[in-house]
XYZ file of C-alpha atoms in Angstrom:
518
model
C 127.208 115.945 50.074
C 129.586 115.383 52.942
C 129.864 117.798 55.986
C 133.348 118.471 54.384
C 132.060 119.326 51.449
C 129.230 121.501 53.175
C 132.013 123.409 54.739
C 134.140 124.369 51.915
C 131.466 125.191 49.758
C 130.196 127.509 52.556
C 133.486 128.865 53.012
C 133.369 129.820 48.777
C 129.993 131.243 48.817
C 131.217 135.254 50.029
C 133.731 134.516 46.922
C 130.796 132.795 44.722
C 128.674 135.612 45.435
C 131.554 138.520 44.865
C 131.501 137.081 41.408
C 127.928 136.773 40.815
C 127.503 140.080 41.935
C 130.571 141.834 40.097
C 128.702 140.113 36.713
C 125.202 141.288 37.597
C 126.464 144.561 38.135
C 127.859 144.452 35.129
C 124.685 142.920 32.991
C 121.793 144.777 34.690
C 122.490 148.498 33.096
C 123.707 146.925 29.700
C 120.525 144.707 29.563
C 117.906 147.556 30.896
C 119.137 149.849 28.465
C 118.790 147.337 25.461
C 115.769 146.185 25.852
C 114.560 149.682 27.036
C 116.132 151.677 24.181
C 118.088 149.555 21.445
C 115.866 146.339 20.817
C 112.566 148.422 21.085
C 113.650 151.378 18.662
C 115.488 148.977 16.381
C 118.360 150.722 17.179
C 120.500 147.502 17.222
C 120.463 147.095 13.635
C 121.669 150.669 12.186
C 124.253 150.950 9.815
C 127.036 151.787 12.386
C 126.262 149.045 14.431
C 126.111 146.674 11.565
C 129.826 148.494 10.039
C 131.630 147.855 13.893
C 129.746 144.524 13.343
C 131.085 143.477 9.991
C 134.508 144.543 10.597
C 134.788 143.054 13.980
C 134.140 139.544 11.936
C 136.282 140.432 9.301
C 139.487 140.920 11.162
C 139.117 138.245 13.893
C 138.686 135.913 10.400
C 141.324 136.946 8.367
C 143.456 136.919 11.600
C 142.593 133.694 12.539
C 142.572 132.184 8.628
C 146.433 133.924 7.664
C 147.842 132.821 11.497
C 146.734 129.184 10.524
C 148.080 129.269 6.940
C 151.406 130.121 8.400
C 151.460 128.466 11.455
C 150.974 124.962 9.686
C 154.220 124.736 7.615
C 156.095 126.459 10.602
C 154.749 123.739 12.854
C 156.188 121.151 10.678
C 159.055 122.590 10.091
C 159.965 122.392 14.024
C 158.830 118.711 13.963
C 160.788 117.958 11.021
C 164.043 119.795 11.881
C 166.297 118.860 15.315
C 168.451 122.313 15.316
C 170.797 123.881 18.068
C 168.493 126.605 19.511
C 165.020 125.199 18.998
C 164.615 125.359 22.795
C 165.588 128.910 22.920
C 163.481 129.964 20.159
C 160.175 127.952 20.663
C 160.334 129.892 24.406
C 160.853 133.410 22.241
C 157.714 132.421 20.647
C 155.951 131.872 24.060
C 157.115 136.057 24.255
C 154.285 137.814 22.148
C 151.055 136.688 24.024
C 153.378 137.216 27.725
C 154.161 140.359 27.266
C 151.786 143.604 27.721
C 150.049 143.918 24.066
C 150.725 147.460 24.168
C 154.404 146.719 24.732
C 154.569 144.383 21.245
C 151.997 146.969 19.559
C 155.071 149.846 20.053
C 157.972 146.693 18.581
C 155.844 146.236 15.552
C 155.350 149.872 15.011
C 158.995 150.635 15.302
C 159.907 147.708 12.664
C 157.055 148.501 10.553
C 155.923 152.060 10.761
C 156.178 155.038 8.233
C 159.383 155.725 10.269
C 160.544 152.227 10.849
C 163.019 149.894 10.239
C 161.684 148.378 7.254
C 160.509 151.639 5.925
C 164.320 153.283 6.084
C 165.750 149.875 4.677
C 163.547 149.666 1.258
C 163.264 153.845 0.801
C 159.580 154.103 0.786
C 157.147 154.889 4.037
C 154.759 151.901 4.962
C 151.341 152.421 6.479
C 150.721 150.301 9.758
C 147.465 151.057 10.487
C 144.185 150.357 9.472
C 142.909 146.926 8.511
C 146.657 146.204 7.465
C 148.497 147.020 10.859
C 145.553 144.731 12.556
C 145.859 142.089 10.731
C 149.979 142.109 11.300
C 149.811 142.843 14.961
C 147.098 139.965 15.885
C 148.900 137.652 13.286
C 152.383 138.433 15.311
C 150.413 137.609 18.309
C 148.923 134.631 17.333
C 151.391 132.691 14.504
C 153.378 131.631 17.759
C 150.247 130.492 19.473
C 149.186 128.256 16.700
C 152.329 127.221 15.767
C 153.192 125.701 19.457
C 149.567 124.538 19.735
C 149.775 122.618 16.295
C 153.408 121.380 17.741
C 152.057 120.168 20.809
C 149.766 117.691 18.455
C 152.685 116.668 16.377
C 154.545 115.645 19.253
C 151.386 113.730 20.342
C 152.073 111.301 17.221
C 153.083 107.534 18.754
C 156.651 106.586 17.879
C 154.931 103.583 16.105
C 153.876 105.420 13.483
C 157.388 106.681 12.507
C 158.655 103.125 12.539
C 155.957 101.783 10.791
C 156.021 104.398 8.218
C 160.098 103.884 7.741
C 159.609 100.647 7.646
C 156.815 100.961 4.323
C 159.228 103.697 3.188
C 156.655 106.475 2.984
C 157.768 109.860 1.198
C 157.568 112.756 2.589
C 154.448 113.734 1.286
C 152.800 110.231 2.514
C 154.210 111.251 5.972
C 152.051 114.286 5.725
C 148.947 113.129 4.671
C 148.642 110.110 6.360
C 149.888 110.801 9.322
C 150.896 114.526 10.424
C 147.745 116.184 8.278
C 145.492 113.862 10.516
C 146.626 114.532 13.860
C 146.780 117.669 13.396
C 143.248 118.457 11.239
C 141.410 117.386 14.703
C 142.405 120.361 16.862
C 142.340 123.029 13.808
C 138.931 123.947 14.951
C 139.365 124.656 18.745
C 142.520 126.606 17.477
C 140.673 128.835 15.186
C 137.807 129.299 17.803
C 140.601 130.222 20.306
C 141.854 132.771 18.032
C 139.196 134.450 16.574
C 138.047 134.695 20.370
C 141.384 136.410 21.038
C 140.937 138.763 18.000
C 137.242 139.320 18.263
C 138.111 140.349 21.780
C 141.356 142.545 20.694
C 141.219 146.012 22.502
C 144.914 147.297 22.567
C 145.507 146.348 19.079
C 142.886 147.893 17.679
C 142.691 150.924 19.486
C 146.571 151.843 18.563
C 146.557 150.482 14.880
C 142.891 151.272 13.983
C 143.799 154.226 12.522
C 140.058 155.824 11.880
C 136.502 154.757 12.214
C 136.191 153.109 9.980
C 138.452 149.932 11.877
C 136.893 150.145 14.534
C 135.441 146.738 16.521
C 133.048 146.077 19.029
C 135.450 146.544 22.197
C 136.652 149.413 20.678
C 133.261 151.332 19.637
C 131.927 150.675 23.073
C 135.078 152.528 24.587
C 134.400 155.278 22.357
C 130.654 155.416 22.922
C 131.559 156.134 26.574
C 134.338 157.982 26.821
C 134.142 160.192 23.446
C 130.418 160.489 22.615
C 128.566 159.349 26.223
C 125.947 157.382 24.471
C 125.077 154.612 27.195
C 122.424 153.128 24.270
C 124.921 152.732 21.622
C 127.372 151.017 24.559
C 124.797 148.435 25.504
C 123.973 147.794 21.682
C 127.292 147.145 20.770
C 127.978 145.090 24.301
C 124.931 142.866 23.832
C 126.650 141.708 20.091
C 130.227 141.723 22.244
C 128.299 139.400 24.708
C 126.875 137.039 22.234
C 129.794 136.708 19.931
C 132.371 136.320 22.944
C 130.014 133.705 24.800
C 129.400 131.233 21.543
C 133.315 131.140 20.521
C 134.110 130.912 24.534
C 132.353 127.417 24.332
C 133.647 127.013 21.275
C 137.413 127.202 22.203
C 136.504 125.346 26.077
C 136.771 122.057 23.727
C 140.199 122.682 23.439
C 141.147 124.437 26.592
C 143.484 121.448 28.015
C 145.677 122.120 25.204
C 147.207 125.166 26.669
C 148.620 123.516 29.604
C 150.842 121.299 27.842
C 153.440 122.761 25.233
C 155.454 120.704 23.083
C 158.630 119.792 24.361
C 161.558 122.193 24.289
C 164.626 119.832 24.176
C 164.486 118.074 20.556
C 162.225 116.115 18.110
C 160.629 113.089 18.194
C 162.944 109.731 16.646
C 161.263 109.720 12.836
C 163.462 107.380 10.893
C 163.579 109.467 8.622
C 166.253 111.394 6.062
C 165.379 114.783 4.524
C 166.522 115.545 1.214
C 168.916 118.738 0.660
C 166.060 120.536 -0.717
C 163.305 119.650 2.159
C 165.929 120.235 4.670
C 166.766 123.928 3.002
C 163.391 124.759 2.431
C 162.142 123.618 6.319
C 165.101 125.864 7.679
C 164.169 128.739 5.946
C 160.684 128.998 7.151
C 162.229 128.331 10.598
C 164.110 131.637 9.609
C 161.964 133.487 8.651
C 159.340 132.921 11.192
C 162.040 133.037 14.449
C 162.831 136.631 12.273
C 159.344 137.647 12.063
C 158.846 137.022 15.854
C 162.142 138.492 16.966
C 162.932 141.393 14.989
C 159.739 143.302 16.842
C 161.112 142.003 20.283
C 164.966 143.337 19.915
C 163.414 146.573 18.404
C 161.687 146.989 21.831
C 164.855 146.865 23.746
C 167.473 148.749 21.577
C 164.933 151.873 20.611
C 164.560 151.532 24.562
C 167.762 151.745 25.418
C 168.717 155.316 23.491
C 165.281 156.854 24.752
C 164.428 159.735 26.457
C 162.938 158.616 29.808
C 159.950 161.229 31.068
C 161.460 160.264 34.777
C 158.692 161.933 36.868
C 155.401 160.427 34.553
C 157.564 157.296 34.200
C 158.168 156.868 37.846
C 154.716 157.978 38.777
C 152.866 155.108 36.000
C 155.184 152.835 37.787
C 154.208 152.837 40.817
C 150.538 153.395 40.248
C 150.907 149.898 38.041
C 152.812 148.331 40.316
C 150.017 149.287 43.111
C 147.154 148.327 40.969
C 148.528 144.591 39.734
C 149.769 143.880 43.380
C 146.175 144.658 44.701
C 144.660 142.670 41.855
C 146.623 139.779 42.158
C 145.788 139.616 45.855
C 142.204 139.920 45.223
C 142.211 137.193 42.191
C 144.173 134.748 44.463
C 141.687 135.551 47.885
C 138.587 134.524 45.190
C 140.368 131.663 43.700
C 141.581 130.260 46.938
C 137.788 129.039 48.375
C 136.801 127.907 44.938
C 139.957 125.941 44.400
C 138.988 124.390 48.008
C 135.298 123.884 46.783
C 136.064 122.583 43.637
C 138.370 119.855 45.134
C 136.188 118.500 47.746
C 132.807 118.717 45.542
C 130.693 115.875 46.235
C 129.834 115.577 42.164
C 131.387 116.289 38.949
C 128.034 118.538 38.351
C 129.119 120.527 41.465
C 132.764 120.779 40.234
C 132.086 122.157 36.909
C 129.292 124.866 38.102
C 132.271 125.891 40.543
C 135.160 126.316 37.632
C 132.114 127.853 35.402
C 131.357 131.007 38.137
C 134.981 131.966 37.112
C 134.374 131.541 33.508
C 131.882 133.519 33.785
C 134.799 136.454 33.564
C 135.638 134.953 30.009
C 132.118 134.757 28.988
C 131.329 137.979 29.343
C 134.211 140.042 27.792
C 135.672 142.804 29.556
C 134.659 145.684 27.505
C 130.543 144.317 28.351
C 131.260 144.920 31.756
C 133.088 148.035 32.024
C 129.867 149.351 30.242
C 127.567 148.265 33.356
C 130.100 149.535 35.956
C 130.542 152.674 34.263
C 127.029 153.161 33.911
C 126.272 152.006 37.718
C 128.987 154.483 38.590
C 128.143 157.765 36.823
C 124.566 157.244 37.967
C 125.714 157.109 41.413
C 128.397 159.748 40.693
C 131.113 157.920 41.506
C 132.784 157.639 38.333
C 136.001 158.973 39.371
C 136.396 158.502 42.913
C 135.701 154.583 42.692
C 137.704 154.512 39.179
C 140.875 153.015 40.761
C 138.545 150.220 42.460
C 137.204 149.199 39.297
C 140.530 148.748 37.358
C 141.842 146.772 40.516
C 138.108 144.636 40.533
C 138.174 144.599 36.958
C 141.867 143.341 36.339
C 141.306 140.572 39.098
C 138.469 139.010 37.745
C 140.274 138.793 34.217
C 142.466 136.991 36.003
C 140.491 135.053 37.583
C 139.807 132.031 35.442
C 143.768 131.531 34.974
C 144.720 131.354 38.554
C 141.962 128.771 39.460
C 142.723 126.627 36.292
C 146.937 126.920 37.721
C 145.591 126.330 41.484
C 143.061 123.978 41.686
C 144.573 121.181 40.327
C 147.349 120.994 43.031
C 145.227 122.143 45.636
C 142.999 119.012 44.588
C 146.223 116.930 44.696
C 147.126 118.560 47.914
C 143.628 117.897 49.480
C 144.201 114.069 48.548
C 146.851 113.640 49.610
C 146.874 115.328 53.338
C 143.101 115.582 53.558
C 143.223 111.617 56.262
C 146.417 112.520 57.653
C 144.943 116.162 59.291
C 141.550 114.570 60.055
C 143.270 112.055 62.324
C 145.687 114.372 63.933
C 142.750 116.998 64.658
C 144.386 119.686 61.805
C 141.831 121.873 60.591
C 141.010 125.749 59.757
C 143.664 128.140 60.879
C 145.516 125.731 61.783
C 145.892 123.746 58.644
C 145.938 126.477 56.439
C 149.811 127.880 58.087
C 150.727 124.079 59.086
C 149.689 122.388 55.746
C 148.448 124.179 53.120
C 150.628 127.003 52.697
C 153.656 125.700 52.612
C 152.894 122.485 50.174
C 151.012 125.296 47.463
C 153.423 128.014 48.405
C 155.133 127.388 44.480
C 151.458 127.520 42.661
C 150.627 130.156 44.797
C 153.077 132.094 44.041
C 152.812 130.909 40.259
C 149.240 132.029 40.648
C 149.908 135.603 41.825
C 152.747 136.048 39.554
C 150.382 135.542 36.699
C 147.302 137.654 37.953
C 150.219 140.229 38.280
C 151.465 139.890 35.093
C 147.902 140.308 33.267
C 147.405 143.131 35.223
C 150.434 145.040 34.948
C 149.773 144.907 31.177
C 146.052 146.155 31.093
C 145.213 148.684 28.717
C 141.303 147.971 28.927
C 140.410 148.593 32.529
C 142.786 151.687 32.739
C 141.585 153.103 29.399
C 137.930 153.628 30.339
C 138.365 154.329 33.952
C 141.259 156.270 33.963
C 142.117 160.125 33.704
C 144.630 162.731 34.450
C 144.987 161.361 38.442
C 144.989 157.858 37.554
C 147.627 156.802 35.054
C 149.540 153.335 34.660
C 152.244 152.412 32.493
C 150.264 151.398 29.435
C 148.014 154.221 29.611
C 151.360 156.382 29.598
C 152.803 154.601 26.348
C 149.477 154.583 24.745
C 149.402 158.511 25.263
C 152.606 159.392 24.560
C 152.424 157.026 20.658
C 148.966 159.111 20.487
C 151.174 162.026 20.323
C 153.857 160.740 18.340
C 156.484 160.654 21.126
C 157.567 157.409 19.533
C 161.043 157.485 21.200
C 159.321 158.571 25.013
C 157.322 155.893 24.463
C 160.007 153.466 23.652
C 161.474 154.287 26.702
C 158.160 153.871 28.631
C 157.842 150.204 27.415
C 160.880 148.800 28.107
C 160.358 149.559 31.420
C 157.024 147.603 31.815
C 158.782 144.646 29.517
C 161.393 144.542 31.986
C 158.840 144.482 35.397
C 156.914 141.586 32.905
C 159.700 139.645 32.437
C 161.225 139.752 35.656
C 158.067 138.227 37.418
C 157.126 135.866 34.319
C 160.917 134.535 34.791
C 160.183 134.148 38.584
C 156.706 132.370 37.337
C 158.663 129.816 34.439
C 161.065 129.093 37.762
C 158.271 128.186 39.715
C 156.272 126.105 37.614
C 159.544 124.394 36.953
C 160.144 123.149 40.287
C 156.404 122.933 41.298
């Protein structure tokens, strides 16, 4: 390891160990109490467990297996079809998983709900919650994510193979089995992992569209355990299964992870040499249709029920600012860890060292948020400091979340940075300080600001952090449209969330400009 090295990895241990620590804290209460109470008394394995359990699998699955089902023939329909607008809507579809879930969760409801759009158009009330409203929501979420994922693989395909197969004048079925089915059957199961991660890991959705106990997942029960019933034992139970199911489809989904930071392209199809008959043609637009109508309807329902609502100006303006506060604070702290491990990462003397650097921020996906809100909570109320250090933890909790996002959008360009400057500053004497306001800052000043605008964004949109912390003094913007749809002040709430849409889309325009010219 070179004195370089030495440094920088010095330099990233108070941020190392802010991590480690943040984690342990976390682990230590939920893993006393389980082996103390829960794997002892056999408590693990009761029926409620084993319902949360069972359901937890069930959704995540039949999210995952209905998103891919759809997401397959809308995938080829993008590849197949070169249409005015495909740029415009392949970014709407880039909306769903941007935007604060609670935000889509009140779009959906409004389109689908007993009171909804849909409802009013065929005469008869529809039910959105329960196992049905889940499934919807996390398919809404997640049809666009597969769909551009599966897209990103089709566009992969080598313009060979379109000539070739012109030239041997495959049909269009040949075209799909021989050469679209195969390119695309390869990254099927990272994509599934992925999403069943996301669903298994749902919080917002569940917790607005569960509807009873009896759809109710792991996150979910753990936040009631706490906050409704105080049962710290039934918390860790259910946090030890969250653990273990979140860390196995985690590694699952890391085989694909470099597939989300390259989306297929925006401006038109690939050259196929190919002619689509009337009916393919008909057929391929209609799914484009109805899948740019599935994703959009929800989306324009947020902004016109927003428009005619009834603004609560002093709870609205208070949520606000307390959001605003909270996501500013928590971006700054993601980007002060990420910064030294970024550095560390780049000048690591080994692969080996390289990878246990990116893994101390996994370490935030590994163990799912819900797992450690248990330990903090726990740590705190024993210490009685359960409200007093509640706005800490949302701000701690919200930056490590972030955490693993902002190093994987800094460290490559800090790496590249480091490469490229690294000789030129050691022979002019540049170093520390110095470096940092001469050098580094302003060549990473567009992924650092990419960076922050993303922490900010996640943040800003929490439900999970504020939701178990939070109370009657400490209120953000989702907690105040969660409340006010728990109340059926559907049109207050309305108004609520197209205020946080607009703050989200305002900084993740500023973060599409940046990576643009980065």
């Amino acid at each position: 390891m070179t004195a370089a090295s030495r440094l920088t990895l010095l330099a990233a241990s108070p941020a190392l160990a802010a991590i480690l620590l943040a984690v342990i804290v976390g682990l230590a209460p939920v893993a006393a109490i389980g082996i103390d109470e829960g794997l002892i008394t056999g408590h693990i394995v009761d029926a409620y467990v084993l319902r949360i359990l069972w359901f937890t699998l069930l959704q995540a699955g039949l999210s995952t297996l209905i998103s891919l089902m759809l997401a397959i023939p809308v995938a080829l329909a993008f590849a197949r079809v070169d249409f005015w607008g495909r740029s415009l809507l392949l970014r709407l579809f880039a909306l769903p998983l941007a935007l604060p879930a609670i935000v889509v969760i009140l779009g959906i409801v409004t389109v689908y709900g007993r009171t909804g759009w849909l409802s009013t158009l065929i005469g008869n009330p529809l039910n959105v919650y329960g196992l049905a409203g889940i499934l919807l929501a996390h398919v809404f979420f997640n049809l666009p994510l597969a769909t551009r994922l599966l897209l990103q693989q089709l566009d992969g395909i080598a313009p060979e193979s379109w000539r070739l197969a012109a030239q041997l004048d495959f049909t269009q079925r040949a075209r799909f089995h021989l050469i679209e089915w195969p390119q695309m059957r390869g990254s099927l199961p990272g994509i599934a992992s992925l999403i069943f991660l996301l669903c298994a890991a749902s919080f917002a959705v569940v917790l607005t569209l569960g509807g009873g106990p009896s759809a109710t997942t792991l996150e979910v029960g753990i936040y009631q355990a706490l906050r409704f019933d105080y049962d710290p034992v039934r918390a860790t139970v259910l946090a030890l299964l969250q653990l273990m199911l979140c860390g196995l489809f985690v590694l699952l989904a890391g085989q694909y992870a470099g597939a989300m930071q390259n989306w297929p392209s925006l401006r038109r199809t690939q050259q196929r040499y190919e002619t689509l008959s009337a009916g393919a043609a008909l057929g391929f637009t209609l799914i484009i249709v109805l899948a740019g109508a599935f994703v959009g309807i929800p989306l324009l329902a947020i902004i016109l029920s927003g428009l005619f609502a009834p603004f609560t100006w002093p709870a609205l303006f208070s949520a606000t600012l307390t959001s605003l506060l909270i996501a500013l604070l928590a971006s700054a702290l993601s980007l002060a860890l990420a910064w030294p491990l970024a550095q560390a990462s780049a000048r690591a003397a080994s692969p080996r060292w390289r990878s246990l650097l990116n893994l101390s921020a996994l370490l935030t996906l590994i163990v799912p948020p819900a797992v450690l809100a248990t330990g903090w909570f726990i740590a705190a109320n024993r210490a009685g400091l359960a409200l007093s250090a509640a706005p800490f933890l949302v701000i701690a909790m919200n930056a490590l979340m972030a955490l693993p996002f902002v190093l994987g959008t800094l460290a490559p360009s800090v790496q590249q940075a480091m490469a490229q400057h690294d000789r030129l500053c050691a022979s002019l004497g540049i170093r520390g300080f110095r470096r940092l306001v001469l050098i580094d800052l302003p060549v990473l000043r567009r992924p650092l600001g990419l960076s922050a605008a993303m922490a900010f964004v996640l943040s800003l949109g929490d439900l999970t952090a504020i939701t178990l912390f939070g109370s009657q003094n400490l209120v953000t913007l989702p907690a105040l449209i969660y409340a006010q749809m728990g109340s059926y002040r559907i049109d207050a709430a309305a108004g609520s969330a197209l205020i946080l849409a607009l703050f989200s889309m305002a900084i993740i325009t500023l973060l599409d400009r940046g990576g643009a010219r980065a």
